[in-house]
PDB file of C-alpha atoms and ligand atoms in Angstrom:
ATOM      1  CA  MET A   1      -2.070 -29.114  -9.821  1.00  0.00           C
ATOM      2  CA  VAL A   2       0.616 -28.603 -12.457  1.00  0.00           C
ATOM      3  CA  SER A   3      -0.680 -25.866 -14.660  1.00  0.00           C
ATOM      4  CA  PHE A   4      -0.650 -26.095 -18.426  1.00  0.00           C
ATOM      5  CA  THR A   5       1.598 -23.144 -18.488  1.00  0.00           C
ATOM      6  CA  LYS A   6       4.176 -24.966 -16.302  1.00  0.00           C
ATOM      7  CA  ILE A   7       4.155 -27.857 -18.730  1.00  0.00           C
ATOM      8  CA  VAL A   8       4.475 -25.598 -21.778  1.00  0.00           C
ATOM      9  CA  THR A   9       7.192 -23.621 -20.060  1.00  0.00           C
ATOM     10  CA  ALA A  10       8.956 -26.889 -19.287  1.00  0.00           C
ATOM     11  CA  ALA A  11       8.809 -27.950 -22.903  1.00  0.00           C
ATOM     12  CA  LEU A  12      10.132 -24.595 -24.156  1.00  0.00           C
ATOM     13  CA  LEU A  13      12.964 -24.602 -21.622  1.00  0.00           C
ATOM     14  CA  ALA A  14      13.810 -28.253 -22.474  1.00  0.00           C
ATOM     15  CA  SER A  15      14.427 -27.160 -26.039  1.00  0.00           C
ATOM     16  CA  SER A  16      16.400 -24.090 -25.121  1.00  0.00           C
ATOM     17  CA  SER A  17      20.147 -23.888 -25.283  1.00  0.00           C
ATOM     18  CA  LEU A  18      20.252 -23.106 -21.556  1.00  0.00           C
ATOM     19  CA  ALA A  19      19.888 -26.677 -20.490  1.00  0.00           C
ATOM     20  CA  ILE A  20      23.137 -28.281 -19.299  1.00  0.00           C
ATOM     21  CA  PRO A  21      23.784 -31.920 -19.137  1.00  0.00           C
ATOM     22  CA  HIS A  22      22.670 -33.533 -15.973  1.00  0.00           C
ATOM     23  CA  GLY A  23      25.786 -35.518 -15.784  1.00  0.00           C
ATOM     24  CA  GLU A  24      27.788 -32.467 -14.682  1.00  0.00           C
ATOM     25  CA  HIS A  25      26.305 -32.941 -11.190  1.00  0.00           C
ATOM     26  CA  HIS A  26      27.198 -36.615 -10.667  1.00  0.00           C
ATOM     27  CA  ALA A  27      30.291 -35.604  -8.609  1.00  0.00           C
ATOM     28  CA  HIS A  28      27.886 -34.438  -5.868  1.00  0.00           C
ATOM     29  CA  LEU A  29      25.912 -37.689  -5.566  1.00  0.00           C
ATOM     30  CA  HIS A  30      24.904 -38.522  -2.049  1.00  0.00           C
ATOM     31  CA  GLN A  31      26.650 -35.523  -0.501  1.00  0.00           C
ATOM     32  CA  SER A  32      24.370 -33.456   1.622  1.00  0.00           C
ATOM     33  CA  PRO A  33      26.575 -30.682   3.113  1.00  0.00           C
ATOM     34  CA  LYS A  34      25.165 -29.058   6.218  1.00  0.00           C
ATOM     35  CA  ARG A  35      24.272 -25.491   5.503  1.00  0.00           C
ATOM     36  CA  SER A  36      23.855 -22.678   8.011  1.00  0.00           C
ATOM     37  CA  ALA A  37      20.334 -21.848   8.931  1.00  0.00           C
ATOM     38  CA  SER A  38      18.784 -19.445   6.390  1.00  0.00           C
ATOM     39  CA  SER A  39      16.226 -16.951   7.477  1.00  0.00           C
ATOM     40  CA  LYS A  40      15.191 -16.888   3.888  1.00  0.00           C
ATOM     41  CA  ARG A  41      13.913 -20.443   3.665  1.00  0.00           C
ATOM     42  CA  GLY A  42      10.165 -21.034   3.766  1.00  0.00           C
ATOM     43  CA  ALA A  43       7.407 -23.604   3.494  1.00  0.00           C
ATOM     44  CA  ALA A  44       4.899 -23.471   0.619  1.00  0.00           C
ATOM     45  CA  TYR A  45       2.183 -25.721   2.036  1.00  0.00           C
ATOM     46  CA  ASN A  46      -1.513 -26.489   2.053  1.00  0.00           C
ATOM     47  CA  GLU A  47      -1.958 -27.942   5.580  1.00  0.00           C
ATOM     48  CA  ALA A  48      -0.175 -26.117   8.413  1.00  0.00           C
ATOM     49  CA  SER A  49       0.220 -29.371  10.300  1.00  0.00           C
ATOM     50  CA  THR A  50       2.719 -30.669   7.642  1.00  0.00           C
ATOM     51  CA  VAL A  51       5.181 -27.800   8.300  1.00  0.00           C
ATOM     52  CA  ALA A  52       6.531 -29.124  11.621  1.00  0.00           C
ATOM     53  CA  ALA A  53       8.536 -31.646   9.613  1.00  0.00           C
ATOM     54  CA  LEU A  54      10.524 -28.690   8.165  1.00  0.00           C
ATOM     55  CA  THR A  55      11.475 -27.206  11.482  1.00  0.00           C
ATOM     56  CA  GLY A  56      14.213 -29.735  12.528  1.00  0.00           C
ATOM     57  CA  ASN A  57      17.727 -29.114  11.484  1.00  0.00           C
ATOM     58  CA  THR A  58      17.738 -25.723   9.940  1.00  0.00           C
ATOM     59  CA  PRO A  59      14.143 -24.622  10.349  1.00  0.00           C
ATOM     60  CA  VAL A  60      12.069 -22.745   7.876  1.00  0.00           C
ATOM     61  CA  THR A  61      11.139 -19.329   9.178  1.00  0.00           C
ATOM     62  CA  TRP A  62       8.085 -18.424   7.171  1.00  0.00           C
ATOM     63  CA  GLY A  63       5.233 -20.116   5.256  1.00  0.00           C
ATOM     64  CA  TYR A  64       2.360 -19.554   3.028  1.00  0.00           C
ATOM     65  CA  SER A  65      -0.624 -21.633   2.022  1.00  0.00           C
ATOM     66  CA  TRP A  66      -1.742 -19.912  -1.270  1.00  0.00           C
ATOM     67  CA  ASN A  67      -4.471 -18.616   0.908  1.00  0.00           C
ATOM     68  CA  MET A  68      -5.526 -15.811   3.163  1.00  0.00           C
ATOM     69  CA  TRP A  69      -5.734 -18.301   6.161  1.00  0.00           C
ATOM     70  CA  SER A  70      -2.928 -20.392   7.636  1.00  0.00           C
ATOM     71  CA  ASN A  71      -5.058 -23.556   7.266  1.00  0.00           C
ATOM     72  CA  GLY A  72      -4.284 -24.780  10.778  1.00  0.00           C
ATOM     73  CA  ILE A  73      -1.626 -23.815  13.337  1.00  0.00           C
ATOM     74  CA  LEU A  74       1.961 -23.284  12.136  1.00  0.00           C
ATOM     75  CA  PRO A  75       4.936 -24.015  14.392  1.00  0.00           C
ATOM     76  CA  SER A  76       5.409 -20.867  16.554  1.00  0.00           C
ATOM     77  CA  GLU A  77       8.750 -19.881  14.862  1.00  0.00           C
ATOM     78  CA  VAL A  78       7.172 -19.903  11.381  1.00  0.00           C
ATOM     79  CA  GLU A  79       5.712 -16.559  10.205  1.00  0.00           C
ATOM     80  CA  PHE A  80       2.487 -17.003   8.233  1.00  0.00           C
ATOM     81  CA  VAL A  81       2.309 -14.842   5.117  1.00  0.00           C
ATOM     82  CA  PRO A  82      -1.255 -14.382   3.733  1.00  0.00           C
ATOM     83  CA  MET A  83      -1.859 -14.400  -0.011  1.00  0.00           C
ATOM     84  CA  LEU A  84      -4.778 -12.999  -2.034  1.00  0.00           C
ATOM     85  CA  TRP A  85      -4.678 -15.866  -4.513  1.00  0.00           C
ATOM     86  CA  GLY A  86      -7.031 -14.281  -7.098  1.00  0.00           C
ATOM     87  CA  SER A  87     -10.544 -13.089  -7.733  1.00  0.00           C
ATOM     88  CA  LYS A  88     -12.057 -16.272  -6.202  1.00  0.00           C
ATOM     89  CA  MET A  89     -10.935 -15.022  -2.804  1.00  0.00           C
ATOM     90  CA  PHE A  90     -12.128 -11.477  -3.041  1.00  0.00           C
ATOM     91  CA  GLY A  91     -15.281 -12.250  -0.997  1.00  0.00           C
ATOM     92  CA  GLY A  92     -13.633 -13.173   2.227  1.00  0.00           C
ATOM     93  CA  TRP A  93     -10.518 -11.068   1.912  1.00  0.00           C
ATOM     94  CA  PHE A  94     -11.223  -7.945   3.964  1.00  0.00           C
ATOM     95  CA  SER A  95     -12.077 -10.005   7.069  1.00  0.00           C
ATOM     96  CA  ALA A  96      -9.348 -12.618   6.608  1.00  0.00           C
ATOM     97  CA  ILE A  97      -6.564 -10.173   6.146  1.00  0.00           C
ATOM     98  CA  GLN A  98      -7.462  -8.370   9.402  1.00  0.00           C
ATOM     99  CA  THR A  99      -7.141 -11.771  11.207  1.00  0.00           C
ATOM    100  CA  ALA A 100      -3.734 -12.387   9.575  1.00  0.00           C
ATOM    101  CA  LEU A 101      -2.405  -9.011  10.400  1.00  0.00           C
ATOM    102  CA  ALA A 102      -3.660  -9.284  13.971  1.00  0.00           C
ATOM    103  CA  SER A 103      -1.889 -12.631  14.327  1.00  0.00           C
ATOM    104  CA  GLY A 104       1.419 -11.026  13.367  1.00  0.00           C
ATOM    105  CA  SER A 105       1.882 -11.209   9.570  1.00  0.00           C
ATOM    106  CA  THR A 106       4.115  -8.522   8.370  1.00  0.00           C
ATOM    107  CA  TYR A 107       3.823  -9.134   4.588  1.00  0.00           C
ATOM    108  CA  ILE A 108       0.968  -9.687   2.167  1.00  0.00           C
ATOM    109  CA  MET A 109       1.426 -11.632  -1.029  1.00  0.00           C
ATOM    110  CA  GLY A 110      -0.374 -10.806  -4.256  1.00  0.00           C
ATOM    111  CA  PHE A 111      -2.139 -12.843  -6.900  1.00  0.00           C
ATOM    112  CA  ASN A 112      -0.806 -16.335  -7.849  1.00  0.00           C
ATOM    113  CA  GLU A 113       0.428 -16.547 -11.333  1.00  0.00           C
ATOM    114  CA  PRO A 114      -1.887 -14.036 -12.924  1.00  0.00           C
ATOM    115  CA  ASP A 115       0.071 -14.633 -16.125  1.00  0.00           C
ATOM    116  CA  ALA A 116      -1.222 -18.232 -16.275  1.00  0.00           C
ATOM    117  CA  ALA A 117      -4.713 -19.148 -17.573  1.00  0.00           C
ATOM    118  CA  ALA A 118      -5.100 -21.955 -15.089  1.00  0.00           C
ATOM    119  CA  GLN A 119      -4.020 -19.858 -12.138  1.00  0.00           C
ATOM    120  CA  ALA A 120      -5.163 -16.221 -11.138  1.00  0.00           C
ATOM    121  CA  CYS A 121      -5.354 -15.331 -14.872  1.00  0.00           C
ATOM    122  CA  MET A 122      -5.480 -11.479 -14.951  1.00  0.00           C
ATOM    123  CA  ALA A 123      -4.480  -8.848 -17.444  1.00  0.00           C
ATOM    124  CA  PRO A 124      -1.817  -6.576 -15.897  1.00  0.00           C
ATOM    125  CA  ALA A 125      -4.094  -3.533 -15.914  1.00  0.00           C
ATOM    126  CA  ASP A 126      -6.914  -5.404 -14.164  1.00  0.00           C
ATOM    127  CA  ALA A 127      -4.445  -6.886 -11.702  1.00  0.00           C
ATOM    128  CA  ALA A 128      -3.191  -3.339 -10.896  1.00  0.00           C
ATOM    129  CA  ASN A 129      -6.695  -2.106 -10.276  1.00  0.00           C
ATOM    130  CA  TYR A 130      -7.592  -5.089  -8.041  1.00  0.00           C
ATOM    131  CA  TYR A 131      -4.264  -4.764  -6.171  1.00  0.00           C
ATOM    132  CA  ARG A 132      -4.928  -1.174  -5.421  1.00  0.00           C
ATOM    133  CA  GLN A 133      -8.450  -1.970  -4.210  1.00  0.00           C
ATOM    134  CA  TYR A 134      -7.741  -4.984  -2.091  1.00  0.00           C
ATOM    135  CA  ILE A 135      -4.102  -4.954  -0.960  1.00  0.00           C
ATOM    136  CA  SER A 136      -2.759  -1.451  -1.183  1.00  0.00           C
ATOM    137  CA  PRO A 137      -5.060  -0.226   1.710  1.00  0.00           C
ATOM    138  CA  TYR A 138      -2.816  -2.260   4.066  1.00  0.00           C
ATOM    139  CA  ASN A 139       0.441  -0.670   3.043  1.00  0.00           C
ATOM    140  CA  GLY A 140       1.945   0.484   6.321  1.00  0.00           C
ATOM    141  CA  ASN A 141       0.283  -2.397   8.236  1.00  0.00           C
ATOM    142  CA  ALA A 142       2.361  -4.745   6.288  1.00  0.00           C
ATOM    143  CA  LYS A 143       4.908  -4.748   3.438  1.00  0.00           C
ATOM    144  CA  LEU A 144       3.348  -5.551   0.054  1.00  0.00           C
ATOM    145  CA  VAL A 145       4.559  -8.281  -2.326  1.00  0.00           C
ATOM    146  CA  THR A 146       3.691  -8.245  -6.035  1.00  0.00           C
ATOM    147  CA  PRO A 147       1.656 -10.915  -7.696  1.00  0.00           C
ATOM    148  CA  ALA A 148       3.916 -13.970  -8.312  1.00  0.00           C
ATOM    149  CA  VAL A 149       4.605 -14.460 -11.988  1.00  0.00           C
ATOM    150  CA  THR A 150       5.853 -17.580 -13.787  1.00  0.00           C
ATOM    151  CA  ASN A 151       9.203 -17.704 -15.607  1.00  0.00           C
ATOM    152  CA  GLY A 152       7.265 -17.933 -18.879  1.00  0.00           C
ATOM    153  CA  GLY A 153       9.025 -15.962 -21.617  1.00  0.00           C
ATOM    154  CA  GLY A 154       6.149 -14.763 -23.753  1.00  0.00           C
ATOM    155  CA  ASP A 155       5.104 -11.101 -24.106  1.00  0.00           C
ATOM    156  CA  ALA A 156       2.197 -11.393 -21.637  1.00  0.00           C
ATOM    157  CA  GLU A 157       4.100 -13.734 -19.216  1.00  0.00           C
ATOM    158  CA  GLY A 158       6.646 -13.659 -16.527  1.00  0.00           C
ATOM    159  CA  LEU A 159       8.691 -10.487 -16.100  1.00  0.00           C
ATOM    160  CA  GLN A 160       7.115  -8.953 -19.171  1.00  0.00           C
ATOM    161  CA  TRP A 161       3.679  -9.292 -17.517  1.00  0.00           C
ATOM    162  CA  MET A 162       5.180  -7.848 -14.376  1.00  0.00           C
ATOM    163  CA  ARG A 163       6.629  -4.830 -16.253  1.00  0.00           C
ATOM    164  CA  THR A 164       3.119  -3.847 -17.440  1.00  0.00           C
ATOM    165  CA  PHE A 165       1.673  -4.517 -14.057  1.00  0.00           C
ATOM    166  CA  MET A 166       4.352  -2.350 -12.368  1.00  0.00           C
ATOM    167  CA  ASP A 167       3.823   0.456 -14.790  1.00  0.00           C
ATOM    168  CA  GLY A 168       0.139   0.483 -13.841  1.00  0.00           C
ATOM    169  CA  CYS A 169       0.703   0.063 -10.116  1.00  0.00           C
ATOM    170  CA  SER A 170       3.440   2.586  -9.351  1.00  0.00           C
ATOM    171  CA  ASP A 171       1.227   4.031  -6.616  1.00  0.00           C
ATOM    172  CA  CYS A 172       0.396   0.622  -5.032  1.00  0.00           C
ATOM    173  CA  GLY A 173       2.958   0.677  -2.317  1.00  0.00           C
ATOM    174  CA  LEU A 174       4.886  -2.361  -3.411  1.00  0.00           C
ATOM    175  CA  SER A 175       8.160  -3.484  -1.686  1.00  0.00           C
ATOM    176  CA  VAL A 176       8.891  -7.001  -2.833  1.00  0.00           C
ATOM    177  CA  LEU A 177       8.968  -8.816  -6.240  1.00  0.00           C
ATOM    178  CA  ALA A 178       7.636 -12.406  -6.211  1.00  0.00           C
ATOM    179  CA  VAL A 179       8.504 -14.911  -8.974  1.00  0.00           C
ATOM    180  CA  HIS A 180       8.167 -18.631  -9.662  1.00  0.00           C
ATOM    181  CA  TRP A 181      10.504 -20.844 -11.565  1.00  0.00           C
ATOM    182  CA  TYR A 182      10.213 -24.310 -13.111  1.00  0.00           C
ATOM    183  CA  GLY A 183      12.952 -25.569 -15.328  1.00  0.00           C
ATOM    184  CA  GLN A 184      15.774 -27.980 -16.110  1.00  0.00           C
ATOM    185  CA  SER A 185      18.915 -26.870 -14.342  1.00  0.00           C
ATOM    186  CA  ALA A 186      20.589 -24.769 -11.656  1.00  0.00           C
ATOM    187  CA  ASP A 187      22.134 -22.607 -14.380  1.00  0.00           C
ATOM    188  CA  GLU A 188      18.731 -21.702 -15.908  1.00  0.00           C
ATOM    189  CA  PHE A 189      17.440 -20.988 -12.385  1.00  0.00           C
ATOM    190  CA  LYS A 190      20.348 -18.555 -11.597  1.00  0.00           C
ATOM    191  CA  ILE A 191      19.832 -16.777 -14.971  1.00  0.00           C
ATOM    192  CA  PHE A 192      16.112 -16.253 -14.197  1.00  0.00           C
ATOM    193  CA  VAL A 193      16.654 -15.194 -10.600  1.00  0.00           C
ATOM    194  CA  THR A 194      19.378 -12.713 -11.710  1.00  0.00           C
ATOM    195  CA  GLN A 195      16.847 -11.322 -14.184  1.00  0.00           C
ATOM    196  CA  ALA A 196      14.355 -10.903 -11.325  1.00  0.00           C
ATOM    197  CA  MET A 197      16.981  -9.150  -9.109  1.00  0.00           C
ATOM    198  CA  ASP A 198      17.780  -6.771 -11.943  1.00  0.00           C
ATOM    199  CA  PHE A 199      14.090  -6.143 -12.407  1.00  0.00           C
ATOM    200  CA  ALA A 200      13.629  -5.398  -8.673  1.00  0.00           C
ATOM    201  CA  ALA A 201      16.597  -2.965  -8.772  1.00  0.00           C
ATOM    202  CA  GLU A 202      15.099  -1.190 -11.828  1.00  0.00           C
ATOM    203  CA  TYR A 203      11.790  -0.689 -10.041  1.00  0.00           C
ATOM    204  CA  SER A 204      13.373   0.169  -6.644  1.00  0.00           C
ATOM    205  CA  LEU A 205      11.820  -2.830  -4.986  1.00  0.00           C
ATOM    206  CA  GLU A 206      13.790  -3.893  -1.884  1.00  0.00           C
ATOM    207  CA  SER A 207      14.048  -7.576  -2.587  1.00  0.00           C
ATOM    208  CA  VAL A 208      12.946 -10.709  -4.578  1.00  0.00           C
ATOM    209  CA  TRP A 209      10.994 -13.652  -3.191  1.00  0.00           C
ATOM    210  CA  VAL A 210      11.168 -16.894  -5.068  1.00  0.00           C
ATOM    211  CA  THR A 211       7.869 -18.305  -3.790  1.00  0.00           C
ATOM    212  CA  GLU A 212       7.719 -21.450  -5.920  1.00  0.00           C
ATOM    213  CA  PHE A 213      10.564 -23.315  -7.636  1.00  0.00           C
ATOM    214  CA  ALA A 214      11.441 -26.863  -8.556  1.00  0.00           C
ATOM    215  CA  LEU A 215      12.867 -29.012 -11.318  1.00  0.00           C
ATOM    216  CA  ASN A 216      10.257 -29.977 -13.870  1.00  0.00           C
ATOM    217  CA  SER A 217      11.340 -33.530 -13.456  1.00  0.00           C
ATOM    218  CA  ASP A 218      10.175 -33.558  -9.864  1.00  0.00           C
ATOM    219  CA  ILE A 219       7.009 -31.783 -10.488  1.00  0.00           C
ATOM    220  CA  ALA A 220       6.066 -34.028 -13.405  1.00  0.00           C
ATOM    221  CA  ASN A 221       6.649 -37.111 -11.192  1.00  0.00           C
ATOM    222  CA  GLY A 222       5.339 -35.659  -7.860  1.00  0.00           C
ATOM    223  CA  ALA A 223       8.527 -37.096  -6.434  1.00  0.00           C
ATOM    224  CA  SER A 224      11.658 -36.424  -4.605  1.00  0.00           C
ATOM    225  CA  SER A 225      14.977 -37.370  -6.217  1.00  0.00           C
ATOM    226  CA  GLN A 226      18.730 -37.365  -6.131  1.00  0.00           C
ATOM    227  CA  GLU A 227      18.528 -34.843  -8.963  1.00  0.00           C
ATOM    228  CA  SER A 228      16.600 -32.462  -6.892  1.00  0.00           C
ATOM    229  CA  SER A 229      18.950 -32.895  -4.003  1.00  0.00           C
ATOM    230  CA  ASP A 230      21.867 -31.990  -6.288  1.00  0.00           C
ATOM    231  CA  PHE A 231      19.936 -29.014  -7.598  1.00  0.00           C
ATOM    232  CA  LEU A 232      19.190 -27.727  -4.044  1.00  0.00           C
ATOM    233  CA  ASN A 233      22.772 -28.309  -2.893  1.00  0.00           C
ATOM    234  CA  GLU A 234      23.847 -25.928  -5.670  1.00  0.00           C
ATOM    235  CA  VAL A 235      21.144 -23.271  -5.709  1.00  0.00           C
ATOM    236  CA  LEU A 236      20.345 -22.820  -1.867  1.00  0.00           C
ATOM    237  CA  PRO A 237      23.897 -21.622  -0.981  1.00  0.00           C
ATOM    238  CA  TRP A 238      23.743 -19.353  -4.021  1.00  0.00           C
ATOM    239  CA  LEU A 239      20.321 -17.915  -2.963  1.00  0.00           C
ATOM    240  CA  ASP A 240      21.555 -17.444   0.559  1.00  0.00           C
ATOM    241  CA  GLU A 241      24.486 -15.333  -0.881  1.00  0.00           C
ATOM    242  CA  GLN A 242      22.319 -13.060  -2.855  1.00  0.00           C
ATOM    243  CA  PRO A 243      21.580  -9.954  -0.804  1.00  0.00           C
ATOM    244  CA  ALA A 244      18.686  -9.146  -3.123  1.00  0.00           C
ATOM    245  CA  VAL A 245      16.867 -12.420  -2.479  1.00  0.00           C
ATOM    246  CA  ALA A 246      15.089 -12.185   0.844  1.00  0.00           C
ATOM    247  CA  ARG A 247      12.991 -15.284   0.821  1.00  0.00           C
ATOM    248  CA  TYR A 248      12.380 -18.547  -1.105  1.00  0.00           C
ATOM    249  CA  ALA A 249      10.163 -21.582  -0.936  1.00  0.00           C
ATOM    250  CA  TYR A 250      10.703 -24.819  -2.803  1.00  0.00           C
ATOM    251  CA  PHE A 251       7.599 -26.558  -4.181  1.00  0.00           C
ATOM    252  CA  MET A 252       6.275 -27.860  -1.874  1.00  0.00           C
ATOM    253  CA  CYS A 253       5.733 -28.971   1.646  1.00  0.00           C
ATOM    254  CA  LYS A 254       3.544 -32.026   0.846  1.00  0.00           C
ATOM    255  CA  GLU A 255       3.634 -35.762   0.708  1.00  0.00           C
ATOM    256  CA  GLY A 256       5.556 -36.827  -2.376  1.00  0.00           C
ATOM    257  CA  PHE A 257       7.503 -33.608  -2.522  1.00  0.00           C
ATOM    258  CA  LEU A 258       9.397 -32.450   0.544  1.00  0.00           C
ATOM    259  CA  LEU A 259       7.653 -35.031   2.661  1.00  0.00           C
ATOM    260  CA  SER A 260       7.482 -38.815   2.534  1.00  0.00           C
ATOM    261  CA  GLY A 261       5.448 -40.782   5.005  1.00  0.00           C
ATOM    262  CA  GLY A 262       4.915 -37.690   7.033  1.00  0.00           C
ATOM    263  CA  ALA A 263       8.740 -37.227   7.497  1.00  0.00           C
ATOM    264  CA  LEU A 264      11.245 -35.601   5.276  1.00  0.00           C
ATOM    265  CA  SER A 265      11.784 -36.983   1.805  1.00  0.00           C
ATOM    266  CA  GLN A 266      15.255 -37.059   0.289  1.00  0.00           C
ATOM    267  CA  THR A 267      14.589 -33.663  -1.172  1.00  0.00           C
ATOM    268  CA  GLY A 268      13.143 -32.423   2.076  1.00  0.00           C
ATOM    269  CA  SER A 269      16.226 -33.528   3.947  1.00  0.00           C
ATOM    270  CA  THR A 270      18.387 -31.576   1.525  1.00  0.00           C
ATOM    271  CA  TYR A 271      16.105 -28.503   1.778  1.00  0.00           C
ATOM    272  CA  THR A 272      16.526 -28.404   5.572  1.00  0.00           C
ATOM    273  CA  ALA A 273      20.144 -29.773   5.754  1.00  0.00           C
TER     274      ALA A 273
HETATM  275  C1  BGC B   1      -2.158 -23.557  -6.720  1.00  0.00           C
HETATM  276  C2  BGC B   1      -2.642 -23.465  -5.280  1.00  0.00           C
HETATM  277  C3  BGC B   1      -2.299 -24.810  -4.643  1.00  0.00           C
HETATM  278  C4  BGC B   1      -0.853 -25.138  -4.878  1.00  0.00           C
HETATM  279  C5  BGC B   1      -0.415 -26.480  -4.257  1.00  0.00           C
HETATM  280  C6  BGC B   1      -0.754 -23.887  -6.809  1.00  0.00           C
HETATM  281  O1  BGC B   1      -0.353 -24.037  -8.171  1.00  0.00           O
HETATM  282  O2  BGC B   1      -2.363 -22.260  -7.272  1.00  0.00           O
HETATM  283  O3  BGC B   1      -3.986 -23.236  -5.236  1.00  0.00           O
HETATM  284  O4  BGC B   1      -2.595 -24.773  -3.339  1.00  0.00           O
HETATM  285  O5  BGC B   1      -0.478 -25.120  -6.190  1.00  0.00           O
HETATM  286  O6  BGC B   1      -1.104 -27.558  -4.819  1.00  0.00           O
END
């Protein structure tokens, strides 16, 4: 579930000078300020039946399942966004995407972490060709989201991968940049999302979606923690203030993460506070 790349990225970030001491956030312990509802907030989920737990206080407005199907019935106020995860889904795609569009989806998400060997794993030029073949035909029926890259900093990773992809896909009809982030601190997160916003502006994309993000500590433990609540209390208002960020989804709507015993975990409560 946690890719090798995520772990390597975590190790690299842990050793970077960007990390700030965790102690700086202790002043916020146990505070969970109520935020206004954000139309940006989404659910990254596997089973649609789990998403109802996120529709209480300030409901999520959209969701995706890393799949071309919704995997069950989402709450009516939650828009389903189909994703063409990677080549393993090419077979069923043309029929599944018609179903998703007929049911009201207005966006299509591209490949999942093509810059990671354990995920969609594609060279940028191949990804551009596949994107043009499978997703671009629906430009006009839906807005098109780029493949979602990691925050890996290597030459063939992250926004560097995306740059090569975009240069090969300038005729693909893309509207939205999708990125993932795993790391150590809110400061690192803001730096990366700011780089993504700058990238989107450079390529005249209308917005950025952060379709997976979390602290490495939570991903490693499969857990919900005070540390992640503190992190979310800092970054969610910031995301909501950024006009260039249109949507985000914390990793993930699942037992042990945003859910605990079928209800909200501590992190889940903060996510929907
Ligand atoms: C995988 C998806 C999976 C999700 C949640 C992602 O990293 O690419 O296939 O559904 O994690 O486990």
